[in-house]
mmCIF file of C-alpha atoms in Angstrom:
data_model
loop_
_atom_site.group_PDB
_atom_site.id
_atom_site.type_symbol
_atom_site.label_atom_id
_atom_site.label_comp_id
_atom_site.label_asym_id
_atom_site.label_seq_id
_atom_site.Cartn_x
_atom_site.Cartn_y
_atom_site.Cartn_z
ATOM 1 C CA UNK A 129 108.554 192.460 65.151
ATOM 2 C CA UNK A 130 108.779 192.122 61.140
ATOM 3 C CA UNK A 131 107.074 188.759 61.793
ATOM 4 C CA UNK A 132 107.879 185.197 60.085
ATOM 5 C CA UNK A 133 109.260 185.362 56.929
ATOM 6 C CA UNK A 134 109.708 182.462 54.141
ATOM 7 C CA UNK A 135 111.736 182.072 51.197
ATOM 8 C CA UNK A 136 110.896 181.729 48.462
ATOM 9 C CA UNK A 137 107.063 182.238 47.925
ATOM 10 C CA UNK A 138 106.559 179.840 44.752
ATOM 11 C CA UNK A 139 108.815 176.896 43.551
ATOM 12 C CA UNK A 140 108.296 174.930 40.766
ATOM 13 C CA UNK A 141 110.308 171.999 40.261
ATOM 14 C CA UNK A 142 110.937 168.920 38.276
ATOM 15 C CA UNK A 143 110.179 165.426 39.976
ATOM 16 C CA UNK A 144 113.491 164.016 41.233
ATOM 17 C CA UNK A 145 115.112 167.491 41.870
ATOM 18 C CA UNK A 146 115.964 168.761 45.272
ATOM 19 C CA UNK A 147 114.594 172.146 46.866
ATOM 20 C CA UNK A 148 115.523 173.798 49.851
ATOM 21 C CA UNK A 149 113.211 176.532 51.697
ATOM 22 C CA UNK A 150 114.001 178.816 54.393
ATOM 23 C CA UNK A 151 112.390 180.283 57.194
ATOM 24 C CA UNK A 152 113.390 183.108 59.487
ATOM 25 C CA UNK A 153 111.363 183.533 62.790
ATOM 26 C CA UNK A 154 110.687 186.394 64.767
ATOM 27 C CA UNK A 155 113.938 186.992 66.226
ATOM 28 C CA UNK A 156 113.478 186.211 70.260
ATOM 29 C CA UNK A 157 111.208 183.342 69.476
ATOM 30 C CA UNK A 158 112.923 179.795 70.774
ATOM 31 C CA UNK A 159 110.683 177.501 68.982
ATOM 32 C CA UNK A 160 109.983 177.059 65.278
ATOM 33 C CA UNK A 161 107.799 174.678 63.608
ATOM 34 C CA UNK A 162 107.317 173.460 60.100
ATOM 35 C CA UNK A 163 103.617 172.251 58.683
ATOM 36 C CA UNK A 164 102.500 171.033 55.416
ATOM 37 C CA UNK A 165 99.059 172.074 53.774
ATOM 38 C CA UNK A 166 97.429 170.643 50.833
ATOM 39 C CA UNK A 167 94.556 171.922 49.133
ATOM 40 C CA UNK A 168 91.380 171.784 51.039
ATOM 41 C CA UNK A 169 92.812 170.511 54.022
ATOM 42 C CA UNK A 170 94.550 172.077 57.105
ATOM 43 C CA UNK A 171 97.696 172.436 58.188
ATOM 44 C CA UNK A 172 99.529 169.169 59.196
ATOM 45 C CA UNK A 173 102.446 169.278 61.548
ATOM 46 C CA UNK A 174 105.848 168.004 60.256
ATOM 47 C CA UNK A 175 108.552 169.035 63.152
ATOM 48 C CA UNK A 176 109.445 171.460 65.370
ATOM 49 C CA UNK A 177 112.713 173.017 66.826
ATOM 50 C CA UNK A 178 113.467 174.276 70.166
ATOM 51 C CA UNK A 179 116.455 176.809 69.510
ATOM 52 C CA UNK A 180 118.643 174.348 67.180
ATOM 53 C CA UNK A 181 117.317 171.241 68.590
ATOM 54 C CA UNK A 182 114.876 169.251 66.783
ATOM 55 C CA UNK A 183 112.934 167.621 69.273
ATOM 56 C CA UNK A 184 109.901 166.097 67.233
ATOM 57 C CA UNK A 185 109.401 164.666 63.850
ATOM 58 C CA UNK A 186 106.030 163.577 62.479
ATOM 59 C CA UNK A 187 105.781 160.593 60.629
ATOM 60 C CA UNK A 188 104.737 162.630 57.874
ATOM 61 C CA UNK A 189 108.490 163.575 57.555
ATOM 62 C CA UNK A 190 109.890 160.877 55.114
ATOM 63 C CA UNK A 191 113.781 160.527 55.075
ATOM 64 C CA UNK A 192 113.505 162.380 52.002
ATOM 65 C CA UNK A 193 112.902 165.340 54.114
ATOM 66 C CA UNK A 194 115.360 167.126 56.433
ATOM 67 C CA UNK A 195 115.110 170.547 58.638
ATOM 68 C CA UNK A 196 117.837 172.190 60.069
ATOM 69 C CA UNK A 197 117.955 174.961 62.733
ATOM 70 C CA UNK A 198 121.836 175.743 62.632
ATOM 71 C CA UNK A 199 122.600 178.523 65.638
ATOM 72 C CA UNK A 200 118.692 178.668 66.747
ATOM 73 C CA UNK A 201 117.755 181.297 64.325
ATOM 74 C CA UNK A 202 116.655 180.720 60.429
ATOM 75 C CA UNK A 203 115.599 177.296 59.646
ATOM 76 C CA UNK A 204 115.818 175.395 56.212
ATOM 77 C CA UNK A 205 113.604 172.577 55.165
ATOM 78 C CA UNK A 206 114.904 170.627 52.422
ATOM 79 C CA UNK A 207 113.117 167.628 50.348
ATOM 80 C CA UNK A 208 115.279 165.171 48.212
ATOM 81 C CA UNK A 209 114.227 163.641 45.112
ATOM 82 C CA UNK A 210 110.909 165.509 45.040
ATOM 83 C CA UNK A 211 107.724 163.678 44.032
ATOM 84 C CA UNK A 212 104.501 164.954 42.546
ATOM 85 C CA UNK A 213 102.923 163.892 46.039
ATOM 86 C CA UNK A 214 105.144 166.554 47.757
ATOM 87 C CA UNK A 215 103.510 169.484 46.076
ATOM 88 C CA UNK A 216 101.794 171.748 48.741
ATOM 89 C CA UNK A 217 102.207 175.052 50.696
ATOM 90 C CA UNK A 218 105.106 174.851 53.471
ATOM 91 C CA UNK A 219 104.337 176.667 56.368
ATOM 92 C CA UNK A 220 106.629 178.276 59.045
ATOM 93 C CA UNK A 221 105.420 179.117 62.354
ATOM 94 C CA UNK A 222 107.544 180.726 65.594
ATOM 95 C CA UNK A 223 106.684 181.085 68.996
ATOM 96 C CA UNK A 224 108.151 182.046 72.243
ATOM 97 C CA UNK A 225 107.850 179.185 74.760
ATOM 98 C CA UNK A 226 105.957 180.020 77.659
ATOM 99 C CA UNK A 227 102.548 180.032 79.540
ATOM 100 C CA UNK A 228 100.548 181.974 76.932
ATOM 101 C CA UNK A 229 102.560 180.555 73.896
ATOM 102 C CA UNK A 230 100.977 181.860 70.852
ATOM 103 C CA UNK A 231 102.015 180.830 67.326
ATOM 104 C CA UNK A 232 102.794 182.967 64.282
ATOM 105 C CA UNK A 233 102.686 182.089 61.024
ATOM 106 C CA UNK A 234 104.980 182.888 57.954
ATOM 107 C CA UNK A 235 102.686 183.254 54.546
ATOM 108 C CA UNK A 236 104.431 179.786 53.241
ATOM 109 C CA UNK A 237 105.983 178.296 50.332
ATOM 110 C CA UNK A 238 103.973 176.888 47.545
ATOM 111 C CA UNK A 239 105.916 174.063 46.146
ATOM 112 C CA UNK A 240 104.556 172.640 42.653
ATOM 113 C CA UNK A 241 106.331 169.283 41.379
ATOM 114 C CA UNK A 242 105.826 169.012 37.340
ATOM 115 C CA UNK B 43 93.800 159.577 67.097
ATOM 116 C CA UNK B 44 93.177 163.247 68.208
ATOM 117 C CA UNK B 45 91.420 164.881 65.529
ATOM 118 C CA UNK B 46 89.271 167.973 64.658
ATOM 119 C CA UNK B 47 85.912 168.325 62.343
ATOM 120 C CA UNK B 48 84.418 171.394 61.386
ATOM 121 C CA UNK B 49 81.752 172.278 59.241
ATOM 122 C CA UNK B 50 82.327 171.982 55.560
ATOM 123 C CA UNK B 51 82.163 175.053 53.410
ATOM 124 C CA UNK B 52 81.505 177.378 51.650
ATOM 125 C CA UNK B 53 79.556 179.541 53.905
ATOM 126 C CA UNK B 54 77.934 182.378 51.981
ATOM 127 C CA UNK B 55 76.468 185.383 54.141
ATOM 128 C CA UNK B 56 74.937 188.947 53.607
ATOM 129 C CA UNK B 57 76.630 191.525 55.788
ATOM 130 C CA UNK B 58 75.316 191.729 59.310
ATOM 131 C CA UNK B 59 74.340 187.964 59.231
ATOM 132 C CA UNK B 60 75.050 185.860 62.293
ATOM 133 C CA UNK B 61 78.130 183.412 61.873
ATOM 134 C CA UNK B 62 78.072 180.116 63.367
ATOM 135 C CA UNK B 63 80.812 177.720 62.360
ATOM 136 C CA UNK B 64 80.862 174.271 63.889
ATOM 137 C CA UNK B 65 83.573 172.687 65.374
ATOM 138 C CA UNK B 66 84.284 169.233 67.144
ATOM 139 C CA UNK B 67 87.165 167.618 68.716
ATOM 140 C CA UNK B 68 88.342 163.981 69.531
ATOM 141 C CA UNK B 69 91.111 163.976 72.381
ATOM 142 C CA UNK B 70 92.615 162.134 75.119
ATOM 143 C CA UNK B 71 92.014 164.852 77.918
ATOM 144 C CA UNK B 72 91.137 168.472 78.054
ATOM 145 C CA UNK B 73 93.402 170.081 74.918
ATOM 146 C CA UNK B 74 93.804 173.973 74.436
ATOM 147 C CA UNK B 75 91.430 174.812 71.649
ATOM 148 C CA UNK B 76 92.154 177.480 68.996
ATOM 149 C CA UNK B 77 90.576 179.235 65.973
ATOM 150 C CA UNK B 78 92.828 180.447 63.478
ATOM 151 C CA UNK B 79 92.140 182.719 60.266
ATOM 152 C CA UNK B 80 93.568 183.034 57.089
ATOM 153 C CA UNK B 81 93.036 186.124 54.838
ATOM 154 C CA UNK B 82 93.526 185.906 51.540
ATOM 155 C CA UNK B 83 97.173 185.826 50.741
ATOM 156 C CA UNK B 84 98.462 185.861 54.203
ATOM 157 C CA UNK B 85 99.372 183.554 56.602
ATOM 158 C CA UNK B 86 97.349 181.778 59.344
ATOM 159 C CA UNK B 87 96.776 184.405 62.312
ATOM 160 C CA UNK B 88 95.268 183.430 65.989
ATOM 161 C CA UNK B 89 91.795 184.490 66.083
ATOM 162 C CA UNK B 90 91.090 182.993 69.814
ATOM 163 C CA UNK B 91 91.763 180.344 72.090
ATOM 164 C CA UNK B 92 90.352 178.624 75.075
ATOM 165 C CA UNK B 93 92.684 176.509 77.552
ATOM 166 C CA UNK B 94 90.112 174.831 79.766
ATOM 167 C CA UNK B 95 86.465 173.647 80.140
ATOM 168 C CA UNK B 96 83.693 176.499 80.204
ATOM 169 C CA UNK B 97 86.187 178.839 79.079
ATOM 170 C CA UNK B 98 85.215 181.500 76.008
ATOM 171 C CA UNK B 99 87.766 182.777 74.023
ATOM 172 C CA UNK B 100 86.720 186.348 72.138
ATOM 173 C CA UNK B 101 88.519 188.586 69.523
ATOM 174 C CA UNK B 102 87.284 191.205 67.050
ATOM 175 C CA UNK B 103 83.665 190.247 68.132
ATOM 176 C CA UNK B 104 84.258 186.583 67.625
ATOM 177 C CA UNK B 105 83.550 183.953 70.415
ATOM 178 C CA UNK B 106 83.806 180.370 70.992
ATOM 179 C CA UNK B 107 83.101 178.616 74.284
ATOM 180 C CA UNK B 108 85.190 175.317 75.083
ATOM 181 C CA UNK B 109 82.158 172.791 75.773
ATOM 182 C CA UNK B 110 83.794 169.475 77.246
ATOM 183 C CA UNK B 111 80.195 167.658 77.462
ATOM 184 C CA UNK B 112 80.133 167.722 73.809
ATOM 185 C CA UNK B 113 83.493 168.233 72.830
ATOM 186 C CA UNK B 114 82.848 171.388 70.574
ATOM 187 C CA UNK B 115 84.422 174.828 69.964
ATOM 188 C CA UNK B 116 81.686 176.365 67.614
ATOM 189 C CA UNK B 117 82.739 179.841 66.316
ATOM 190 C CA UNK B 118 79.982 182.821 66.380
ATOM 191 C CA UNK B 119 79.648 186.479 65.341
ATOM 192 C CA UNK B 120 76.519 188.302 65.765
ATOM 193 C CA UNK B 121 77.249 190.528 62.759
ATOM 194 C CA UNK B 122 79.719 189.748 60.072
ATOM 195 C CA UNK B 123 81.680 192.389 57.624
ATOM 196 C CA UNK B 124 82.544 191.588 54.149
ATOM 197 C CA UNK B 125 86.075 192.015 55.543
ATOM 198 C CA UNK B 126 85.535 188.742 57.822
ATOM 199 C CA UNK B 127 85.568 186.740 54.534
ATOM 200 C CA UNK B 128 88.449 184.319 55.133
ATOM 201 C CA UNK B 129 89.184 180.836 55.594
ATOM 202 C CA UNK B 130 89.035 179.645 59.404
ATOM 203 C CA UNK B 131 90.456 176.638 61.107
ATOM 204 C CA UNK B 132 89.707 175.086 64.415
ATOM 205 C CA UNK B 133 92.611 173.238 65.798
ATOM 206 C CA UNK B 134 93.541 171.705 69.240
ATOM 207 C CA UNK B 135 96.835 171.061 71.081
ATOM 208 C CA UNK B 136 98.183 167.807 70.659
ATOM 209 C CA UNK B 137 98.992 165.144 73.813
ATOM 210 C CA UNK B 138 102.559 166.384 73.966
ATOM 211 C CA UNK B 139 101.431 170.227 73.589
ATOM 212 C CA UNK B 140 104.254 170.376 71.383
ATOM 213 C CA UNK B 141 101.690 170.657 68.128
ATOM 214 C CA UNK B 142 98.174 171.883 66.688
ATOM 215 C CA UNK B 143 95.880 169.470 64.852
ATOM 216 C CA UNK B 144 93.879 171.380 62.445
ATOM 217 C CA UNK B 145 90.493 170.838 60.789
ATOM 218 C CA UNK B 146 90.215 171.156 56.953
ATOM 219 C CA UNK B 147 89.117 174.689 57.155
ATOM 220 C CA UNK B 148 85.737 176.295 56.319
ATOM 221 C CA UNK B 149 85.636 179.200 53.645
ATOM 222 C CA UNK B 150 83.493 182.264 54.765
ATOM 223 C CA UNK B 151 82.539 184.785 52.206
ATOM 224 C CA UNK B 152 80.245 187.579 53.138
ATOM 225 C CA UNK B 153 78.826 189.966 50.536
ATOM 226 C CA UNK B 154 77.626 193.699 50.872
#
């Protein structure tokens, strides 16, 4: 169990550029989640996958955001035409669906849009 | 809509002091409730949880009891340590059981 890995840890970009983040969940976990956290706030749910299927998307996830989980393993979150309001910590979490489901979080990717 | 409200920080305590961090929730029904902790430079970790009314979650000396009458899930510890310094988040499961709704977090700072 190597934990949930996110890459990169930090990303600085200029407004209007596209960015992509990667998340590698714990290997046997079939659920994967993306959350966003801004300064002084708790994490807010963006979307989740069960295996390769994206089952739910928050209304926070505008059409500039897209997430994929090909083959039900790692996931990517892409933000197109970034805006300054996209600056936040993007958190990935994974879990194994079941009675005592427990979420394991990665350390996050800190995005700064200049 | 469903939401979680927790006391604002920072909470500053001396070592061995008693800790309470208040958390209340609004929800339709009786969602599972959680406390997560985030140590500096690390990801969120589950601290404890309770899945039904009157359940008590406990871990590492921390406790919280699911009170449906007061819609509360206050976190307590009898004697805090410097190593408990972290940000604590209260959370509830959403109605569909597909995501967590977090409070804003409470920063705890413990000095020796």
